[in-house]
């Protein structure tokens, strides 16, 4: 009897062992399928892949795997008034280096988020401090996914993909609908029953269609700590004379409407509306990044700005012999290695202090007091002059008659360079005005009146490409001079102190007003030149974000 009991116990124990072995085998087989979703092939070698962990209390295996998380600098989100839905805890330069190194040999079997990280890294949209490894549980990988997902912040993804040259077709993070396409690839979205918003990145090409150098400039601008580029995508700008933070463009435009109506802009204008004129004037004061993004505000950018910028180029050709002498006499402020340090800023504003050497500052102020009161003779940037001379090889009159728009023929680096130079002059001139007892807040209404009176004659002209602007392009210097002459008596009458005081500053006041018009023109044209990267977001699109998954 004892032998039978022992035999029965042995049989039961053997059966239990067989069942336990079967369970263990089943666990191994189950985790093998999960491991395959997150192995080194899937992660492209950026992480170590999945690994099994044995849990004695539960008597089962689980899978842990390494995913990636990336963000932008925290200050960018703060400038936009939002918070990122993911966080980088321990930045990994090693992962970033591997992403750049493995990009040329990436495989079709790797997860789409690995390809995205590789493209963002090579585009300078991500730097080593923006990315980290995050450990995830394989239990959370849905059965119907073939690869492990990665968490992404929707807003981060949107801005990064725009920087890489993608066009926006749908952005609704709360519903999980995000669609972008162009450049190196596309982003599509679907709704997953467990994860919610599920995104997919499809690679088109290893080379961005807009060129890797432009994409990298976008990437550096995107990561700018002040958020100038990122806010411009949503149509938000900072006018430091008005407020120290970013505000919607329509708020800045609204401040210009009374002056426009008072000084002659037609209320019922159609070719360029009063809204377009208000946008033009607002651009005279806002911070501008070194490369403009496709923005929701493009339809507000005035056509007549193309006329003003082209008139400047025609004037350069008209005076090219004198300008060439100025260039030969010494480097311009913008290109002088001993001048202000442009590299300190990735954006420009007429209200930020710059760094000058004593020699540069003295030469700068000497120019302002030498009687040279025309902007054309001050803005002697060699790259712009050479570009204008190539385009106008048949003479300034012929160039003024052709129908080319500056937003089409003028490279963005040249547009940006002129904005920087204009801002440098405007800042120093404001210091000189203060030394003479005139604040910019007192001068600003008169400057705005000069601008409005000069641009009002262009309300029905359109850009040069429409074929109606040649006479306005050639006559612009006289148009501006007449507008200045019309406002000057009012300035003399209302100036504090003796009228002779302001009379001494007449050349500088005229120059400042001309620079203000040109800054508005160059900023507007640069925003219009960004259109080939569009379409961007639609006007009124809210700045919102959510967490989504990519697989």
Short mmCIF file of C-alpha atoms in Angstrom, two decimals:
data_model
loop_
_atom_site.label_atom_id
_atom_site.label_comp_id
_atom_site.label_asym_id
_atom_site.label_seq_id
_atom_site.Cartn_x
_atom_site.Cartn_y
_atom_site.Cartn_z
CA UNK A 1 0.00 0.00 0.00
CA UNK A 2 2.85 2.33 0.86
CA UNK A 3 4.50 1.58 -2.46
CA UNK A 4 1.28 2.43 -4.30
CA UNK A 5 0.95 5.75 -2.47
CA UNK A 6 4.52 6.63 -3.24
CA UNK A 7 4.02 5.70 -6.86
CA UNK A 8 0.89 7.87 -7.05
CA UNK A 9 2.75 10.79 -5.49
CA UNK A 10 5.54 10.33 -7.98
CA UNK A 11 3.07 10.32 -10.84
CA UNK A 12 1.39 13.49 -9.54
CA UNK A 13 4.78 15.17 -9.09
CA UNK A 14 5.84 14.15 -12.58
CA UNK A 15 2.59 15.49 -13.98
CA UNK A 16 3.11 18.76 -12.12
CA UNK A 17 6.64 18.94 -13.44
CA UNK A 18 5.41 18.33 -16.97
CA UNK A 19 2.72 21.00 -16.57
CA UNK A 20 5.21 23.48 -15.09
CA UNK A 21 7.64 22.74 -17.89
CA UNK A 22 4.88 23.26 -20.41
CA UNK A 23 3.98 26.58 -18.77
CA UNK A 24 7.60 27.63 -18.77
CA UNK A 25 7.93 26.66 -22.42
CA UNK A 26 4.76 28.58 -23.20
CA UNK A 27 6.16 31.62 -21.39
CA UNK A 28 9.38 31.38 -23.35
CA UNK A 29 7.50 31.06 -26.63
CA UNK A 30 5.23 33.98 -25.72
CA UNK A 31 8.12 36.24 -24.79
CA UNK A 32 9.98 35.21 -27.93
CA UNK A 33 7.25 36.91 -29.97
CA UNK A 34 7.52 40.06 -27.80
CA UNK A 35 11.33 39.98 -27.96
CA UNK A 36 11.11 39.95 -31.74
CA UNK A 37 9.13 43.20 -31.64
CA UNK A 38 11.92 45.04 -29.84
CA UNK A 39 15.19 43.30 -30.73
CA UNK A 40 18.29 45.06 -32.05
CA UNK A 41 17.08 44.72 -35.63
CA UNK A 42 13.92 46.67 -34.79
CA UNK A 43 15.80 49.32 -32.81
CA UNK A 44 18.42 49.70 -35.54
CA UNK A 45 21.20 49.10 -33.03
CA UNK A 46 20.40 52.35 -31.19
CA UNK A 47 19.45 50.35 -28.08
CA UNK A 48 20.29 46.88 -26.81
CA UNK A 49 16.88 45.42 -27.62
CA UNK A 50 14.54 43.45 -25.36
CA UNK A 51 15.54 41.15 -22.51
CA UNK A 52 13.64 38.61 -20.40
CA UNK A 53 13.10 38.91 -16.66
CA UNK A 54 11.97 35.97 -14.48
CA UNK A 55 9.43 36.64 -11.72
CA UNK A 56 9.37 33.82 -9.12
CA UNK A 57 6.21 34.95 -7.38
CA UNK A 58 4.30 35.07 -10.65
CA UNK A 59 6.23 32.14 -12.11
CA UNK A 60 6.53 33.83 -15.48
CA UNK A 61 8.83 35.79 -17.77
CA UNK A 62 8.31 39.44 -18.70
CA UNK A 63 10.15 41.49 -21.32
CA UNK A 64 11.79 44.82 -20.77
CA UNK A 65 12.99 46.84 -23.75
CA UNK A 66 14.68 50.17 -24.35
CA UNK A 67 12.82 52.82 -26.30
CA UNK A 68 13.82 56.41 -27.05
CA UNK A 69 12.36 59.74 -25.97
CA UNK A 70 13.20 63.14 -27.47
CA UNK A 71 12.16 66.71 -26.78
CA UNK A 72 13.11 70.30 -27.60
CA UNK A 73 14.69 72.72 -25.09
CA UNK A 74 12.27 73.45 -22.26
CA UNK A 75 12.38 77.19 -23.00
CA UNK A 76 10.79 76.57 -26.41
CA UNK A 77 7.72 75.01 -24.79
CA UNK A 78 7.58 77.81 -22.23
CA UNK A 79 7.59 80.44 -24.99
CA UNK A 80 4.66 78.61 -26.60
CA UNK A 81 2.77 78.37 -23.32
CA UNK A 82 2.64 74.56 -23.22
CA UNK A 83 4.49 71.68 -21.57
CA UNK A 84 5.96 68.66 -23.31
CA UNK A 85 4.13 65.41 -22.61
CA UNK A 86 7.42 63.49 -22.46
CA UNK A 87 10.62 64.23 -20.60
CA UNK A 88 14.31 63.55 -21.16
CA UNK A 89 15.79 62.48 -17.83
CA UNK A 90 19.32 61.36 -18.70
CA UNK A 91 20.47 62.66 -22.08
CA UNK A 92 22.55 60.17 -24.06
CA UNK A 93 25.19 61.42 -26.45
CA UNK A 94 26.02 57.81 -27.25
CA UNK A 95 22.55 57.18 -28.68
CA UNK A 96 22.68 60.40 -30.70
CA UNK A 97 26.09 59.44 -32.11
CA UNK A 98 24.79 55.99 -33.05
CA UNK A 99 21.76 57.53 -34.75
CA UNK A 100 23.99 59.68 -36.96
CA UNK A 101 26.46 56.85 -37.60
CA UNK A 102 23.88 54.18 -38.51
CA UNK A 103 21.67 56.36 -40.71
CA UNK A 104 23.50 55.59 -44.00
CA UNK A 105 23.08 51.83 -43.41
CA UNK A 106 19.60 51.75 -41.92
CA UNK A 107 17.52 48.66 -42.69
CA UNK A 108 13.91 48.33 -43.80
CA UNK A 109 13.22 46.04 -40.80
CA UNK A 110 13.90 48.75 -38.23
CA UNK A 111 11.05 50.61 -36.54
CA UNK A 112 9.87 53.81 -38.20
CA UNK A 113 10.67 55.80 -35.04
CA UNK A 114 14.30 54.77 -35.36
CA UNK A 115 14.38 56.22 -38.89
CA UNK A 116 12.74 59.41 -37.63
CA UNK A 117 15.32 59.85 -34.85
CA UNK A 118 18.13 59.26 -37.35
CA UNK A 119 16.73 61.93 -39.70
CA UNK A 120 16.17 64.42 -36.87
CA UNK A 121 19.70 63.91 -35.58
CA UNK A 122 21.34 64.41 -38.98
CA UNK A 123 19.16 67.52 -39.48
CA UNK A 124 20.24 69.18 -36.22
CA UNK A 125 16.63 69.15 -35.04
CA UNK A 126 17.86 66.95 -32.20
CA UNK A 127 21.10 67.34 -30.29
CA UNK A 128 22.59 64.92 -27.74
CA UNK A 129 20.95 66.75 -24.86
CA UNK A 130 17.49 66.26 -26.41
CA UNK A 131 17.35 62.45 -26.41
CA UNK A 132 17.47 59.65 -23.87
CA UNK A 133 16.75 55.95 -23.41
CA UNK A 134 13.53 54.97 -21.67
CA UNK A 135 12.87 51.45 -20.37
CA UNK A 136 9.44 50.13 -21.28
CA UNK A 137 7.48 46.97 -20.46
CA UNK A 138 6.81 44.47 -23.23
CA UNK A 139 3.46 43.69 -21.57
CA UNK A 140 2.22 47.02 -22.91
CA UNK A 141 2.95 46.20 -26.54
CA UNK A 142 -0.43 45.43 -28.15
CA UNK A 143 -0.74 42.09 -29.89
CA UNK A 144 -1.57 43.65 -33.26
CA UNK A 145 1.64 45.72 -33.47
CA UNK A 146 4.63 44.20 -35.21
CA UNK A 147 7.17 46.53 -33.53
CA UNK A 148 7.43 48.11 -30.12
CA UNK A 149 6.05 51.68 -30.04
CA UNK A 150 7.79 54.86 -28.90
CA UNK A 151 6.16 57.72 -27.00
CA UNK A 152 6.27 61.10 -28.76
CA UNK A 153 5.02 64.58 -28.01
CA UNK A 154 2.73 65.73 -30.84
CA UNK A 155 3.90 69.35 -30.85
CA UNK A 156 7.56 68.33 -30.83
CA UNK A 157 6.91 66.05 -33.78
CA UNK A 158 5.01 68.75 -35.70
CA UNK A 159 7.71 71.41 -35.33
CA UNK A 160 10.54 68.98 -36.03
CA UNK A 161 8.91 67.69 -39.21
CA UNK A 162 8.19 71.23 -40.45
CA UNK A 163 11.85 72.02 -39.88
CA UNK A 164 12.76 69.02 -42.06
CA UNK A 165 10.67 70.49 -44.88
CA UNK A 166 7.35 68.68 -44.48
CA UNK A 167 4.05 70.29 -45.36
CA UNK A 168 1.18 70.26 -42.86
CA UNK A 169 -2.12 68.79 -43.99
CA UNK A 170 -3.73 67.95 -40.65
CA UNK A 171 -2.84 68.72 -37.06
CA UNK A 172 -5.34 67.81 -34.37
CA UNK A 173 -3.44 66.28 -31.46
CA UNK A 174 -6.50 65.89 -29.24
CA UNK A 175 -8.10 63.55 -31.78
CA UNK A 176 -4.80 61.96 -32.78
CA UNK A 177 -5.03 63.15 -36.39
CA UNK A 178 -1.65 64.35 -37.68
CA UNK A 179 -0.68 64.31 -41.36
CA UNK A 180 2.50 65.80 -42.81
CA UNK A 181 4.33 65.02 -46.01
CA UNK A 182 7.34 66.16 -48.02
CA UNK A 183 11.05 66.56 -47.58
CA UNK A 184 12.51 63.26 -46.45
CA UNK A 185 9.26 61.50 -45.59
CA UNK A 186 5.71 61.66 -44.29
CA UNK A 187 3.78 61.28 -41.05
CA UNK A 188 0.41 59.54 -41.05
CA UNK A 189 -1.88 58.76 -38.14
CA UNK A 190 -4.52 56.28 -37.06
CA UNK A 191 -6.46 55.58 -33.90
CA UNK A 192 -5.48 52.47 -31.98
CA UNK A 193 -8.07 50.93 -29.60
CA UNK A 194 -5.50 50.68 -26.79
CA UNK A 195 -2.81 53.30 -27.44
CA UNK A 196 -5.02 56.03 -28.91
CA UNK A 197 -3.17 58.17 -31.45
CA UNK A 198 -0.75 55.97 -33.41
CA UNK A 199 1.69 57.63 -35.83
CA UNK A 200 3.82 56.20 -38.59
CA UNK A 201 6.85 57.69 -40.31
CA UNK A 202 7.46 56.70 -43.91
CA UNK A 203 10.91 57.49 -45.38
CA UNK A 204 10.92 59.01 -48.88
CA UNK A 205 14.54 59.89 -49.39
CA UNK A 206 17.86 60.08 -47.59
CA UNK A 207 18.35 63.64 -48.87
CA UNK A 208 15.89 66.45 -47.98
CA UNK A 209 14.36 68.05 -51.05
CA UNK A 210 15.07 71.54 -49.66
CA UNK A 211 18.72 70.67 -49.07
CA UNK A 212 20.46 69.47 -45.92
CA UNK A 213 22.05 72.88 -45.25
CA UNK A 214 18.63 74.60 -45.13
CA UNK A 215 17.20 71.81 -42.98
CA UNK A 216 20.06 72.23 -40.53
CA UNK A 217 19.45 75.98 -40.39
CA UNK A 218 15.80 75.18 -39.62
CA UNK A 219 16.91 72.75 -36.94
CA UNK A 220 19.11 75.32 -35.21
CA UNK A 221 16.34 77.91 -35.48
CA UNK A 222 13.77 75.47 -34.09
CA UNK A 223 15.87 74.86 -31.00
CA UNK A 224 16.45 78.58 -30.40
CA UNK A 225 15.92 79.14 -26.68
CA UNK A 226 13.78 82.22 -27.23
CA UNK A 227 11.32 80.21 -29.34
CA UNK A 228 11.26 82.84 -32.12
CA UNK A 229 11.06 80.29 -34.96
CA UNK A 230 8.62 77.95 -33.23
CA UNK A 231 6.25 80.80 -32.33
CA UNK A 232 6.35 82.18 -35.88
CA UNK A 233 4.96 78.84 -37.12
CA UNK A 234 1.81 79.68 -35.15
CA UNK A 235 1.87 83.37 -36.11
CA UNK A 236 3.21 84.68 -32.80
CA UNK A 237 5.92 87.34 -32.56
CA UNK A 238 7.63 89.55 -29.99
CA UNK A 239 7.75 93.33 -30.30
CA UNK A 240 10.05 94.34 -27.45
CA UNK A 241 8.85 97.93 -27.62
CA UNK A 242 5.32 96.66 -26.88
CA UNK A 243 5.64 93.59 -24.64
CA UNK A 244 8.47 91.29 -23.55
CA UNK A 245 6.66 88.08 -24.52
CA UNK A 246 5.27 86.47 -27.67
CA UNK A 247 1.85 87.65 -28.82
CA UNK A 248 -0.35 86.75 -31.81
CA UNK A 249 0.34 88.81 -34.91
CA UNK A 250 -3.26 90.05 -35.05
CA UNK A 251 -2.68 91.81 -31.70
CA UNK A 252 0.34 93.61 -33.15
CA UNK A 253 -1.59 94.40 -36.33
CA UNK A 254 -4.48 95.90 -34.38
CA UNK A 255 -2.11 98.51 -32.95
CA UNK A 256 -1.37 99.73 -36.49
CA UNK A 257 -4.93 100.22 -37.76
CA UNK A 258 -5.50 103.73 -36.28
CA UNK A 259 -2.32 105.07 -37.90
CA UNK A 260 -3.18 103.46 -41.24
CA UNK A 261 -6.67 104.95 -41.26
CA UNK A 262 -5.43 108.37 -40.11
CA UNK A 263 -2.63 108.68 -42.66
CA UNK A 264 -4.36 107.65 -45.82
CA UNK A 265 -4.47 103.89 -46.32
CA UNK A 266 -7.71 103.12 -48.22
CA UNK A 267 -10.13 101.20 -46.02
CA UNK A 268 -11.55 99.29 -49.00
CA UNK A 269 -8.25 98.32 -50.65
CA UNK A 270 -8.31 94.84 -52.18
CA UNK A 271 -4.94 94.06 -53.82
CA UNK A 272 -3.29 94.64 -50.47
CA UNK A 273 -5.78 95.00 -47.65
CA UNK A 274 -5.41 97.18 -44.60
CA UNK A 275 -4.61 93.95 -42.74
CA UNK A 276 -1.66 93.32 -45.06
CA UNK A 277 -0.43 96.88 -44.49
CA UNK A 278 -0.76 96.40 -40.71
CA UNK A 279 1.26 93.18 -40.94
CA UNK A 280 3.94 95.03 -42.93
CA UNK A 281 4.22 97.71 -40.26
CA UNK A 282 4.30 95.19 -37.41
CA UNK A 283 7.27 93.44 -39.03
CA UNK A 284 9.27 96.62 -38.58
CA UNK A 285 9.67 95.86 -34.88
CA UNK A 286 9.41 92.12 -34.22
CA UNK A 287 12.15 89.62 -33.45
CA UNK A 288 13.02 87.64 -36.56
CA UNK A 289 14.82 84.30 -36.75
CA UNK A 290 17.63 83.66 -39.21
CA UNK A 291 15.39 81.58 -41.45
CA UNK A 292 11.64 82.01 -41.69
CA UNK A 293 9.30 79.04 -41.19
CA UNK A 294 6.08 78.42 -43.13
CA UNK A 295 3.67 80.37 -40.95
CA UNK A 296 -0.07 80.73 -40.55
CA UNK A 297 0.28 84.44 -41.32
CA UNK A 298 1.55 84.22 -44.91
CA UNK A 299 -1.72 85.43 -46.44
CA UNK A 300 -1.25 88.67 -44.47
CA UNK A 301 2.19 89.34 -45.96
CA UNK A 302 1.82 92.37 -48.23
CA UNK A 303 2.55 92.08 -51.95
CA UNK A 304 3.85 95.66 -52.07
CA UNK A 305 6.78 94.67 -49.84
CA UNK A 306 8.27 93.01 -52.93
CA UNK A 307 8.17 96.42 -54.68
CA UNK A 308 10.03 98.18 -51.85
CA UNK A 309 12.76 95.54 -51.60
CA UNK A 310 13.20 95.44 -55.36
CA UNK A 311 13.40 99.24 -55.43
CA UNK A 312 16.28 98.95 -52.96
CA UNK A 313 18.07 96.53 -55.28
CA UNK A 314 17.47 98.80 -58.27
CA UNK A 315 18.91 101.71 -56.28
CA UNK A 316 22.00 99.62 -55.54
CA UNK A 317 22.52 99.09 -59.26
CA UNK A 318 21.88 102.77 -59.94
CA UNK A 319 24.65 103.72 -57.49
CA UNK A 320 26.90 100.68 -57.89
CA UNK A 321 30.09 102.62 -58.69
CA UNK A 322 29.86 104.60 -55.42
CA UNK A 323 28.89 101.49 -53.47
CA UNK A 324 31.81 99.53 -54.89
CA UNK A 325 34.13 102.28 -53.67
CA UNK A 326 32.60 102.04 -50.18
CA UNK A 327 33.07 98.26 -50.16
CA UNK A 328 36.66 98.61 -51.34
CA UNK A 329 37.42 101.11 -48.57
CA UNK A 330 36.79 98.52 -45.86
CA UNK A 331 34.61 95.62 -44.75
CA UNK A 332 30.97 96.26 -43.99
CA UNK A 333 29.71 96.11 -40.43
CA UNK A 334 28.03 92.78 -41.07
CA UNK A 335 31.10 90.99 -42.41
CA UNK A 336 33.74 92.64 -40.21
CA UNK A 337 35.20 89.96 -37.93
CA UNK A 338 35.91 92.66 -35.36
CA UNK A 339 32.36 94.01 -35.46
CA UNK A 340 29.31 92.93 -33.48
CA UNK A 341 29.04 89.25 -32.66
CA UNK A 342 26.11 88.05 -34.72
CA UNK A 343 26.70 84.53 -33.49
CA UNK A 344 25.48 85.58 -30.05
CA UNK A 345 21.92 85.54 -31.39
CA UNK A 346 19.99 83.26 -33.71
CA UNK A 347 17.43 86.01 -34.11
CA UNK A 348 17.56 89.72 -34.74
CA UNK A 349 15.74 92.70 -33.30
CA UNK A 350 16.24 96.47 -33.44
CA UNK A 351 15.86 96.48 -29.66
CA UNK A 352 18.60 94.10 -28.51
CA UNK A 353 22.05 95.29 -27.57
CA UNK A 354 24.93 94.05 -29.68
CA UNK A 355 28.64 93.74 -28.98
CA UNK A 356 30.97 96.12 -30.78
CA UNK A 357 34.62 96.92 -30.59
CA UNK A 358 35.45 100.58 -29.95
CA UNK A 359 36.80 101.00 -33.50
CA UNK A 360 33.68 99.52 -35.07
CA UNK A 361 31.36 101.66 -32.97
CA UNK A 362 33.29 104.82 -33.80
CA UNK A 363 33.27 104.00 -37.52
CA UNK A 364 29.60 103.22 -37.28
CA UNK A 365 28.67 106.51 -35.61
CA UNK A 366 30.94 108.43 -37.99
CA UNK A 367 28.90 107.09 -40.90
CA UNK A 368 25.71 108.29 -39.25
CA UNK A 369 27.05 111.82 -38.83
CA UNK A 370 28.80 112.11 -42.19
CA UNK A 371 25.74 113.28 -44.10
CA UNK A 372 25.20 109.86 -45.68
CA UNK A 373 21.47 109.73 -45.11
CA UNK A 374 20.37 107.21 -47.70
CA UNK A 375 19.99 103.60 -46.66
CA UNK A 376 21.38 102.37 -49.98
CA UNK A 377 24.75 103.93 -49.19
CA UNK A 378 24.75 102.48 -45.67
CA UNK A 379 23.67 98.90 -46.37
CA UNK A 380 26.73 97.99 -48.41
CA UNK A 381 26.69 94.27 -47.80
CA UNK A 382 29.00 92.71 -50.39
CA UNK A 383 26.92 89.58 -50.93
CA UNK A 384 23.78 91.60 -51.67
CA UNK A 385 25.63 94.00 -53.99
CA UNK A 386 27.21 91.16 -55.96
CA UNK A 387 23.88 89.35 -56.20
CA UNK A 388 22.11 92.49 -57.44
CA UNK A 389 24.85 93.11 -60.01
CA UNK A 390 24.49 89.58 -61.39
CA UNK A 391 20.74 89.95 -61.70
CA UNK A 392 20.93 93.44 -63.19
CA UNK A 393 23.74 92.85 -65.65
CA UNK A 394 21.74 94.74 -68.30
CA UNK A 395 21.43 97.84 -66.16
CA UNK A 396 19.26 99.14 -63.35
CA UNK A 397 16.47 100.38 -65.65
CA UNK A 398 16.08 96.98 -67.28
CA UNK A 399 16.12 95.24 -63.91
CA UNK A 400 13.43 97.62 -62.65
CA UNK A 401 11.23 96.72 -65.62
CA UNK A 402 11.43 92.95 -65.27
CA UNK A 403 8.82 91.00 -63.35
CA UNK A 404 10.97 89.09 -60.87
CA UNK A 405 9.97 89.12 -57.21
CA UNK A 406 12.68 89.35 -54.52
CA UNK A 407 11.06 86.46 -52.62
CA UNK A 408 11.86 84.29 -55.65
CA UNK A 409 15.31 85.55 -56.67
CA UNK A 410 16.88 86.67 -53.39
CA UNK A 411 18.43 83.92 -51.22
CA UNK A 412 17.19 83.84 -47.63
CA UNK A 413 20.73 84.26 -46.17
CA UNK A 414 20.96 87.61 -47.98
CA UNK A 415 17.53 88.69 -46.73
CA UNK A 416 18.55 87.72 -43.20
CA UNK A 417 21.90 89.48 -43.52
CA UNK A 418 20.21 92.75 -44.49
CA UNK A 419 17.79 92.49 -41.57
CA UNK A 420 20.72 92.07 -39.18
CA UNK A 421 22.52 95.06 -40.64
CA UNK A 422 19.41 97.23 -40.53
CA UNK A 423 18.79 96.26 -36.89
CA UNK A 424 22.38 97.13 -36.01
CA UNK A 425 22.00 100.63 -37.45
CA UNK A 426 18.57 101.16 -35.88
CA UNK A 427 19.80 100.21 -32.42
CA UNK A 428 22.74 102.63 -32.50
CA UNK A 429 20.55 105.37 -33.95
CA UNK A 430 18.11 104.95 -31.07
CA UNK A 431 21.03 105.52 -28.69
CA UNK A 432 21.94 108.70 -30.57
CA UNK A 433 18.35 109.93 -30.44
CA UNK A 434 18.27 109.35 -26.67
CA UNK A 435 21.53 111.27 -26.26
CA UNK A 436 19.91 114.18 -28.10
CA UNK A 437 16.87 114.04 -25.79
CA UNK A 438 14.38 112.23 -28.07
CA UNK A 439 13.07 108.82 -27.04
CA UNK A 440 11.92 106.29 -29.61
CA UNK A 441 8.45 106.35 -28.03
CA UNK A 442 8.18 110.05 -28.99
CA UNK A 443 9.59 109.48 -32.47
CA UNK A 444 7.59 106.30 -33.21
CA UNK A 445 4.25 107.93 -34.20
CA UNK A 446 6.00 110.19 -36.71
CA UNK A 447 8.01 107.28 -38.10
CA UNK A 448 4.81 105.29 -38.52
CA UNK A 449 3.18 108.20 -40.35
CA UNK A 450 6.10 108.39 -42.78
CA UNK A 451 5.79 104.65 -43.44
CA UNK A 452 2.02 104.77 -44.00
CA UNK A 453 2.17 107.77 -46.33
CA UNK A 454 4.90 106.13 -48.41
CA UNK A 455 3.21 102.72 -48.75
CA UNK A 456 -0.32 104.05 -49.35
CA UNK A 457 0.49 104.71 -53.02
CA UNK A 458 1.28 100.99 -53.44
CA UNK A 459 -2.02 99.56 -52.20
CA UNK A 460 -3.24 98.55 -55.68
CA UNK A 461 0.09 97.71 -57.36
CA UNK A 462 0.76 94.12 -56.34
CA UNK A 463 4.17 92.45 -56.64
CA UNK A 464 6.48 92.97 -59.66
CA UNK A 465 5.49 89.55 -61.01
CA UNK A 466 2.00 90.92 -61.74
CA UNK A 467 3.47 93.32 -64.28
CA UNK A 468 2.22 96.61 -62.83
CA UNK A 469 5.08 97.69 -60.56
CA UNK A 470 7.95 98.88 -62.77
CA UNK A 471 7.22 102.61 -62.49
CA UNK A 472 6.66 102.35 -58.71
CA UNK A 473 9.95 100.44 -58.33
CA UNK A 474 11.91 103.15 -60.13
CA UNK A 475 10.15 106.07 -58.43
CA UNK A 476 10.22 104.67 -54.89
CA UNK A 477 13.09 106.93 -53.64
CA UNK A 478 11.06 110.01 -54.62
CA UNK A 479 7.88 108.52 -53.14
CA UNK A 480 9.57 108.00 -49.82
CA UNK A 481 11.20 111.46 -49.85
CA UNK A 482 7.84 113.15 -50.48
CA UNK A 483 6.29 111.22 -47.58
CA UNK A 484 9.10 112.24 -45.27
CA UNK A 485 8.83 115.88 -46.35
CA UNK A 486 5.09 115.75 -45.64
CA UNK A 487 5.52 114.60 -42.04
CA UNK A 488 8.61 116.63 -41.10
CA UNK A 489 6.82 120.00 -40.46
CA UNK A 490 4.57 118.29 -37.92
CA UNK A 491 7.63 116.89 -36.14
CA UNK A 492 9.23 120.35 -36.00
CA UNK A 493 6.06 121.84 -34.59
CA UNK A 494 5.55 119.22 -31.87
CA UNK A 495 9.15 118.58 -30.85
CA UNK A 496 10.05 119.35 -27.24
CA UNK A 497 12.46 122.26 -26.93
CA UNK A 498 13.65 124.53 -29.72
CA UNK A 499 12.89 123.42 -33.34
CA UNK A 500 16.56 123.86 -34.20
CA UNK A 501 17.33 120.86 -32.00
CA UNK A 502 15.33 118.43 -34.11
CA UNK A 503 16.51 120.15 -37.29
CA UNK A 504 20.04 118.96 -36.56
CA UNK A 505 18.76 115.38 -36.52
CA UNK A 506 16.78 115.60 -39.75
CA UNK A 507 19.20 113.39 -41.77
CA UNK A 508 19.24 110.72 -39.05
CA UNK A 509 15.46 110.78 -38.64
CA UNK A 510 15.02 110.34 -42.37
CA UNK A 511 17.50 107.45 -42.41
CA UNK A 512 15.81 105.75 -39.46
CA UNK A 513 12.42 105.96 -41.18
CA UNK A 514 13.90 104.57 -44.40
CA UNK A 515 15.53 101.72 -42.50
CA UNK A 516 12.20 101.01 -40.78
CA UNK A 517 10.47 100.69 -44.15
CA UNK A 518 13.24 98.44 -45.49
CA UNK A 519 13.18 96.24 -42.39
CA UNK A 520 9.44 95.73 -42.79
CA UNK A 521 9.99 94.98 -46.45
CA UNK A 522 12.81 92.48 -45.96
CA UNK A 523 11.01 90.70 -43.10
CA UNK A 524 7.84 90.42 -45.18
CA UNK A 525 9.71 89.13 -48.21
CA UNK A 526 11.56 86.58 -46.09
CA UNK A 527 8.26 85.30 -44.69
CA UNK A 528 6.88 85.10 -48.25
CA UNK A 529 10.02 83.29 -49.42
CA UNK A 530 9.31 80.53 -46.87
CA UNK A 531 6.13 79.60 -48.76
CA UNK A 532 7.73 76.82 -50.86
CA UNK A 533 8.12 74.94 -47.58
CA UNK A 534 4.38 75.20 -46.97
CA UNK A 535 1.52 74.83 -46.62
CA UNK A 536 1.93 75.40 -42.93
CA UNK A 537 -0.78 75.45 -40.32
CA UNK A 538 -4.08 77.17 -40.95
CA UNK A 539 -4.80 80.48 -39.24
CA UNK A 540 -6.38 80.11 -35.85
CA UNK A 541 -4.76 76.75 -35.14
CA UNK A 542 -4.36 76.46 -31.39
CA UNK A 543 -1.04 75.71 -29.77
CA UNK A 544 -1.82 72.35 -28.20
CA UNK A 545 -0.13 69.04 -27.76
CA UNK A 546 -0.71 65.51 -26.53
CA UNK A 547 1.20 62.30 -26.10
CA UNK A 548 1.02 59.85 -28.99
CA UNK A 549 2.75 56.62 -29.92
CA UNK A 550 4.76 55.89 -33.01
CA UNK A 551 5.16 52.39 -34.45
#
